[in-house]
mmCIF file of C-alpha atoms in Angstrom:
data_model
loop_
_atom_site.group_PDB
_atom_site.id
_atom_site.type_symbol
_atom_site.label_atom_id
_atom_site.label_comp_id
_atom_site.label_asym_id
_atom_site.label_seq_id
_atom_site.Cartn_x
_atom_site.Cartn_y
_atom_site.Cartn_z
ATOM 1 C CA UNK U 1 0.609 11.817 -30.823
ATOM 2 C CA UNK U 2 2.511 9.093 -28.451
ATOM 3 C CA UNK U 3 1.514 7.534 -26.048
ATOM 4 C CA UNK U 4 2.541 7.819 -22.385
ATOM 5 C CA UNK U 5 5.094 5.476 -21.702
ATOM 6 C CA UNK U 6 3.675 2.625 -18.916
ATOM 7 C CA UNK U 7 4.808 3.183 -15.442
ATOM 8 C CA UNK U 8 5.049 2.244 -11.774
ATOM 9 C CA UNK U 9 3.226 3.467 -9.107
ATOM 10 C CA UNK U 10 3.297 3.878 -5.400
ATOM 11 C CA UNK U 11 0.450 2.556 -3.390
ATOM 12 C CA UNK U 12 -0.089 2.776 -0.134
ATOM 13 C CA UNK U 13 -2.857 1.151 1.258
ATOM 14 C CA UNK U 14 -4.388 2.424 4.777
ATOM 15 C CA UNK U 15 -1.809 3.543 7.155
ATOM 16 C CA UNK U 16 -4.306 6.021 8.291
ATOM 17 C CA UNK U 17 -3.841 7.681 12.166
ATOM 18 C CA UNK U 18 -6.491 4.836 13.803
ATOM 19 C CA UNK U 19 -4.615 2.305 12.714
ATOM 20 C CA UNK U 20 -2.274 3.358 15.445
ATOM 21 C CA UNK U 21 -4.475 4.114 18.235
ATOM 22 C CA UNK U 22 -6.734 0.849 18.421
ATOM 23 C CA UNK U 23 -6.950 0.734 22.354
ATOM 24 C CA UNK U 24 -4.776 -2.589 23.456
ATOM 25 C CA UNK U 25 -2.871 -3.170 20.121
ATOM 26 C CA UNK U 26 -0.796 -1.841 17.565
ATOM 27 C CA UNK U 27 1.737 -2.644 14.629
ATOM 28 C CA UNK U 28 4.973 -3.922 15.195
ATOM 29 C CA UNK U 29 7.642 -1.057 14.924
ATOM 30 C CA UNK U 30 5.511 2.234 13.766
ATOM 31 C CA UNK U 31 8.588 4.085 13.706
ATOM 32 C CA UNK U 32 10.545 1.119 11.348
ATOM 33 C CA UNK U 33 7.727 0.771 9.063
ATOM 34 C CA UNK U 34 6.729 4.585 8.158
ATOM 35 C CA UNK U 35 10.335 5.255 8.005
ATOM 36 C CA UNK U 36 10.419 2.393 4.962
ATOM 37 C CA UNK U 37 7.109 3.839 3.930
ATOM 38 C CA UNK U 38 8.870 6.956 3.575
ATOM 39 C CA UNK U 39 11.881 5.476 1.802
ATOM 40 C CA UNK U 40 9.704 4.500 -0.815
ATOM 41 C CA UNK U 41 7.928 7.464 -0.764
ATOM 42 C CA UNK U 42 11.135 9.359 -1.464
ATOM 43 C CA UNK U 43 12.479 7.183 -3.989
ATOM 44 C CA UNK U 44 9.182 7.424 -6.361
ATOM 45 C CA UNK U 45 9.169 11.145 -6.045
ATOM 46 C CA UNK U 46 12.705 11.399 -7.247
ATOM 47 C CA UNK U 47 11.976 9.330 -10.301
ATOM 48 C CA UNK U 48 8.846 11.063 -10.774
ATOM 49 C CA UNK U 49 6.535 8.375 -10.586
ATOM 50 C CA UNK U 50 2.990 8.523 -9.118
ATOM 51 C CA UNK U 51 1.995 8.010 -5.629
ATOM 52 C CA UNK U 52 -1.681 6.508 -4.699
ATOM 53 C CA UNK U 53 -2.671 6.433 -1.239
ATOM 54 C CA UNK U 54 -5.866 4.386 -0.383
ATOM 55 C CA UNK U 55 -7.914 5.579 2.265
ATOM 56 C CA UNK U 56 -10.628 3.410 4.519
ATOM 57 C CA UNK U 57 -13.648 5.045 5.149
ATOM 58 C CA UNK U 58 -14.992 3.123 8.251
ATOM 59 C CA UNK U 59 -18.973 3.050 9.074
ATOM 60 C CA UNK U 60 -19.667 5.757 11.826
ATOM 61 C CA UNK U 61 -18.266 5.385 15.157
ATOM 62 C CA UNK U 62 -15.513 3.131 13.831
ATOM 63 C CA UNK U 63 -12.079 4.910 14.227
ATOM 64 C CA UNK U 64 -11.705 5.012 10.599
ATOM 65 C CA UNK U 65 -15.108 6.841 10.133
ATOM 66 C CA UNK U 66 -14.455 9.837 8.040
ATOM 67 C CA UNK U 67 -15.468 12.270 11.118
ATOM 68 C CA UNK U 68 -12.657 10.594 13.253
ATOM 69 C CA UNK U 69 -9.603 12.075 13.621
ATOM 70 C CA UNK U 70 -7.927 8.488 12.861
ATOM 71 C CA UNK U 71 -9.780 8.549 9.299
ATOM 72 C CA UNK U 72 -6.478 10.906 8.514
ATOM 73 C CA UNK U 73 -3.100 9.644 6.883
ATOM 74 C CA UNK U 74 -0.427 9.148 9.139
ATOM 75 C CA UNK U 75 1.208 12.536 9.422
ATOM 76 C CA UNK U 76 4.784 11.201 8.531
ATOM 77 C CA UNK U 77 3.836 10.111 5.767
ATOM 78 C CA UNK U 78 0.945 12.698 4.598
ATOM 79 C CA UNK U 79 -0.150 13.360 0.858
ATOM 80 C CA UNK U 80 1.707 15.930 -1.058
ATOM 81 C CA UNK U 81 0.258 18.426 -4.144
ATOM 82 C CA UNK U 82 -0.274 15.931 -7.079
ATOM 83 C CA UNK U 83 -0.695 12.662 -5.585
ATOM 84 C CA UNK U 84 -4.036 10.467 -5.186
ATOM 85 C CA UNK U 85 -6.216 9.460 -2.635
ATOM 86 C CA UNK U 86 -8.660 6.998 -3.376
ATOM 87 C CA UNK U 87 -11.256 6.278 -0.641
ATOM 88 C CA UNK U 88 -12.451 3.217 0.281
ATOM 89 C CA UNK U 89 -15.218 1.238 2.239
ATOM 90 C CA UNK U 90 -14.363 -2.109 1.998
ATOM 91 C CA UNK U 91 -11.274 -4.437 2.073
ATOM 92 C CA UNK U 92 -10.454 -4.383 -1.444
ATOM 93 C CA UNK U 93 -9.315 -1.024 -3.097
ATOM 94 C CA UNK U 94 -10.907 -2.091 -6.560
ATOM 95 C CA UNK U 95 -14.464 -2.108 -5.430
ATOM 96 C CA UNK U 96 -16.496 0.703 -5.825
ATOM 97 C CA UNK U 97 -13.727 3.156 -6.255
ATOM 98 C CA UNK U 98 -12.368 5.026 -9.126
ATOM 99 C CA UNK U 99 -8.607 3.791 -8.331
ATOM 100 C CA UNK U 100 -8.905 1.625 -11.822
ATOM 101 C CA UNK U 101 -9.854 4.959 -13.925
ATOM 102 C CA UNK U 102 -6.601 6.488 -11.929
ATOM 103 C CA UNK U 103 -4.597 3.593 -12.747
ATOM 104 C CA UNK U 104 -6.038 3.630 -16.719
ATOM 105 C CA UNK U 105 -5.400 7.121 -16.752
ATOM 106 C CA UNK U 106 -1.871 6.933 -15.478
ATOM 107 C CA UNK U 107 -1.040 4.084 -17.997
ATOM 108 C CA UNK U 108 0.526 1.692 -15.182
ATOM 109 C CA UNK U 109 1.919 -1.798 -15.438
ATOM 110 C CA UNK U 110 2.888 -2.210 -12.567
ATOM 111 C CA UNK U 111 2.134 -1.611 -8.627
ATOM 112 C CA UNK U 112 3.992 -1.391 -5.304
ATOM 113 C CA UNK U 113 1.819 -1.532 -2.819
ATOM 114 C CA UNK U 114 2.638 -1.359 0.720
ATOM 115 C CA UNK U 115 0.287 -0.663 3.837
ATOM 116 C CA UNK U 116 -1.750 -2.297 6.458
ATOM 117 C CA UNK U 117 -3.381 -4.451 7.549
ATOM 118 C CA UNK U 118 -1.362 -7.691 5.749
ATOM 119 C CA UNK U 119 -3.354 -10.024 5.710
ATOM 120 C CA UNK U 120 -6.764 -8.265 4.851
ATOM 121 C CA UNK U 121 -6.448 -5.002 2.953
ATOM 122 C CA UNK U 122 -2.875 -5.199 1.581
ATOM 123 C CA UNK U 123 -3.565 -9.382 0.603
ATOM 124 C CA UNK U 124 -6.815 -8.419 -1.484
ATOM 125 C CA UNK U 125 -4.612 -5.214 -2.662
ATOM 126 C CA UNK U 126 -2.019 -7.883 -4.044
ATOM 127 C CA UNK U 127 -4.277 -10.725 -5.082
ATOM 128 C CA UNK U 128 -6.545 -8.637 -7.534
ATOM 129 C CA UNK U 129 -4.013 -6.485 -8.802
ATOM 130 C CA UNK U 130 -2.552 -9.623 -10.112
ATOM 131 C CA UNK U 131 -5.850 -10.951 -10.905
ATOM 132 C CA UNK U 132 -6.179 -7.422 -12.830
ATOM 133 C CA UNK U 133 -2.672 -7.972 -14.988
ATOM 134 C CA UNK U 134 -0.505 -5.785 -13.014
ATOM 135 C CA UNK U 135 2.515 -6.912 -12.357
ATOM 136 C CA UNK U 136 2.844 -6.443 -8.392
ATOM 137 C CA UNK U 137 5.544 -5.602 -6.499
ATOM 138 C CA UNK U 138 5.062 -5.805 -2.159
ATOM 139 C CA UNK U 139 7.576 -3.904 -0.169
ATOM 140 C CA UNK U 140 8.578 -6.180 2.843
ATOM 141 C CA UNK U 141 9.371 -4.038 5.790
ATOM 142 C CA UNK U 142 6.600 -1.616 4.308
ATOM 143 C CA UNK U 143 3.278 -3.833 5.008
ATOM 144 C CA UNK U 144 2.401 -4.532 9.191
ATOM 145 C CA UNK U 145 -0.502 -5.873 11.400
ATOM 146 C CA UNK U 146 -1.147 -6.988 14.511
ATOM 147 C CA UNK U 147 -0.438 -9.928 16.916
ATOM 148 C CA UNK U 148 -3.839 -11.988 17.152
ATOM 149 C CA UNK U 149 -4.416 -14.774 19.511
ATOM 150 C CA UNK U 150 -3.255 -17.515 17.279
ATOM 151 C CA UNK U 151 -0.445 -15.825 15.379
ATOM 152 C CA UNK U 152 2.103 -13.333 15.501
ATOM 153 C CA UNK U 153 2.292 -10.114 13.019
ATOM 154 C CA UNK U 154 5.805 -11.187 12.122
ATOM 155 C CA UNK U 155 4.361 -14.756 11.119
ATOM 156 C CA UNK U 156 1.255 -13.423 9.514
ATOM 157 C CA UNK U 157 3.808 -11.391 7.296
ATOM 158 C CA UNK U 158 5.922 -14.032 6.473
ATOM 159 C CA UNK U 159 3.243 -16.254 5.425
ATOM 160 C CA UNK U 160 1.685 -13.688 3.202
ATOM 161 C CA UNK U 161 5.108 -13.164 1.629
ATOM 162 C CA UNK U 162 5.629 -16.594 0.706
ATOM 163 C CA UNK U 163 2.326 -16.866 -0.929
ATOM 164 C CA UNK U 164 2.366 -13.918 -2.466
ATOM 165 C CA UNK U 165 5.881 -14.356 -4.052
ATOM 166 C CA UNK U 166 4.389 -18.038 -4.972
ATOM 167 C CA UNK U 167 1.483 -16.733 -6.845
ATOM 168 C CA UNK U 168 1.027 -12.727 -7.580
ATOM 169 C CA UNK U 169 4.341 -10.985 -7.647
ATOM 170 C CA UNK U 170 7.557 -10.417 -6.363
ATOM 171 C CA UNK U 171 8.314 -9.313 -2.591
ATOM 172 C CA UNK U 172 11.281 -6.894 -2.198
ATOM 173 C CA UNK U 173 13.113 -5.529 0.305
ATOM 174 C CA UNK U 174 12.643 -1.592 0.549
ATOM 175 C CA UNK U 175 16.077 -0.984 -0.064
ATOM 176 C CA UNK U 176 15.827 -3.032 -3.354
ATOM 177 C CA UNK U 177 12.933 -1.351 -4.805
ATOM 178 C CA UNK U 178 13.949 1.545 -8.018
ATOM 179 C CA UNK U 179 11.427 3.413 -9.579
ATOM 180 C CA UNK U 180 13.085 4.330 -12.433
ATOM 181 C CA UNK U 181 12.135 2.467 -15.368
ATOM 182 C CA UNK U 182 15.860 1.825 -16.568
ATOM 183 C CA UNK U 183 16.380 -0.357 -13.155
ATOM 184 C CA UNK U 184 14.703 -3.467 -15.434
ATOM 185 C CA UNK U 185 13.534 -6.579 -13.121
ATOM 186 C CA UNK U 186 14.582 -4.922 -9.972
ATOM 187 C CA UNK U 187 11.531 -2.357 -10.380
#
């Protein structure tokens, strides 16, 4: 018997309906980033590769919390028949979740991982699937947060992207990114 050949995946780390309702603030361009979320989405279904979605499970009365109606995935970009959801309570979507059985299962080598919040829940999503082997792949235009008092989301993006290309992976345009395994380097 062969072996599965390795693969790429699809992750998508909490764009979940209360990300978009916290009273006061929200992501830069909703409408620009699911529509590269679902560009990506698109192209990974057409080569047939998996997609994981990675869901925050916030403590109760937190808009997250799994009775909340913002515990749900964004609508536009909504799970389909076959594809995962791993749920999550804390920032990293390693810890006590079964996304590296899913992963082992699925025979992956490499992840692209887009989402929010950059600098806390997609970051540790980059910097331990690194530190796990995987060779990591962030969509830029796919990954957003929020203005805070000392930075901008559009700075707090580009600084993650520099370090992360430094250190754990490539950063790609959306456009740029192929799921098919005969696009080589390009993903």
């Amino acid at each position: 018997m062969t072996q599965p050949s390795p693969m790429t995946v699809l992750v998508i780390v909490d764009v979940q309906e209360g990300m978009f309702d916290l009273p006061g603030i929200g992501p830069l361009h909703r409408d620009e980033l699911l529509g590269n979320i679902r560009a990506l989405i698109d192209e990974a279904r057409t080569a047939d590769c998996p997609i994981i979605y990675i869901q925050h499970e916030g403590a109760a009365g937190h808009p997250l919390a799994k009775t909340q109606p913002g515990h749900a995935i964004a609508h536009e970009i909504a799970p389909q028949m076959g594809d995962h959801v791993v749920r999550k309570r804390a920032c990293g979507m390693f810890k006590a979740t079964e996304l590296d059985d899913v992963l082992t299962g699925l025979t992956v080598r490499r992840l692209v991982i887009c989402g929010m919040q950059t600098e806390f829940c997609v970051d540790t999503a980059v910097r331990t699937a690194a530190d796990r082997g995987y060779d990591v792949v962030v969509a830029s235009g796919a990954h957003a947060t929020f203005d805070t008092p000392s930075l901008t989301a559009t700075s707090i993006a580009d600084h993650h992207e520099m370090i992360w290309k430094q250190a754990f992976g490539q950063v790609m345009d959306v456009d740029k990114i192929s799921f098919r395994e005969d696009a080589g380097a390009a993903v």
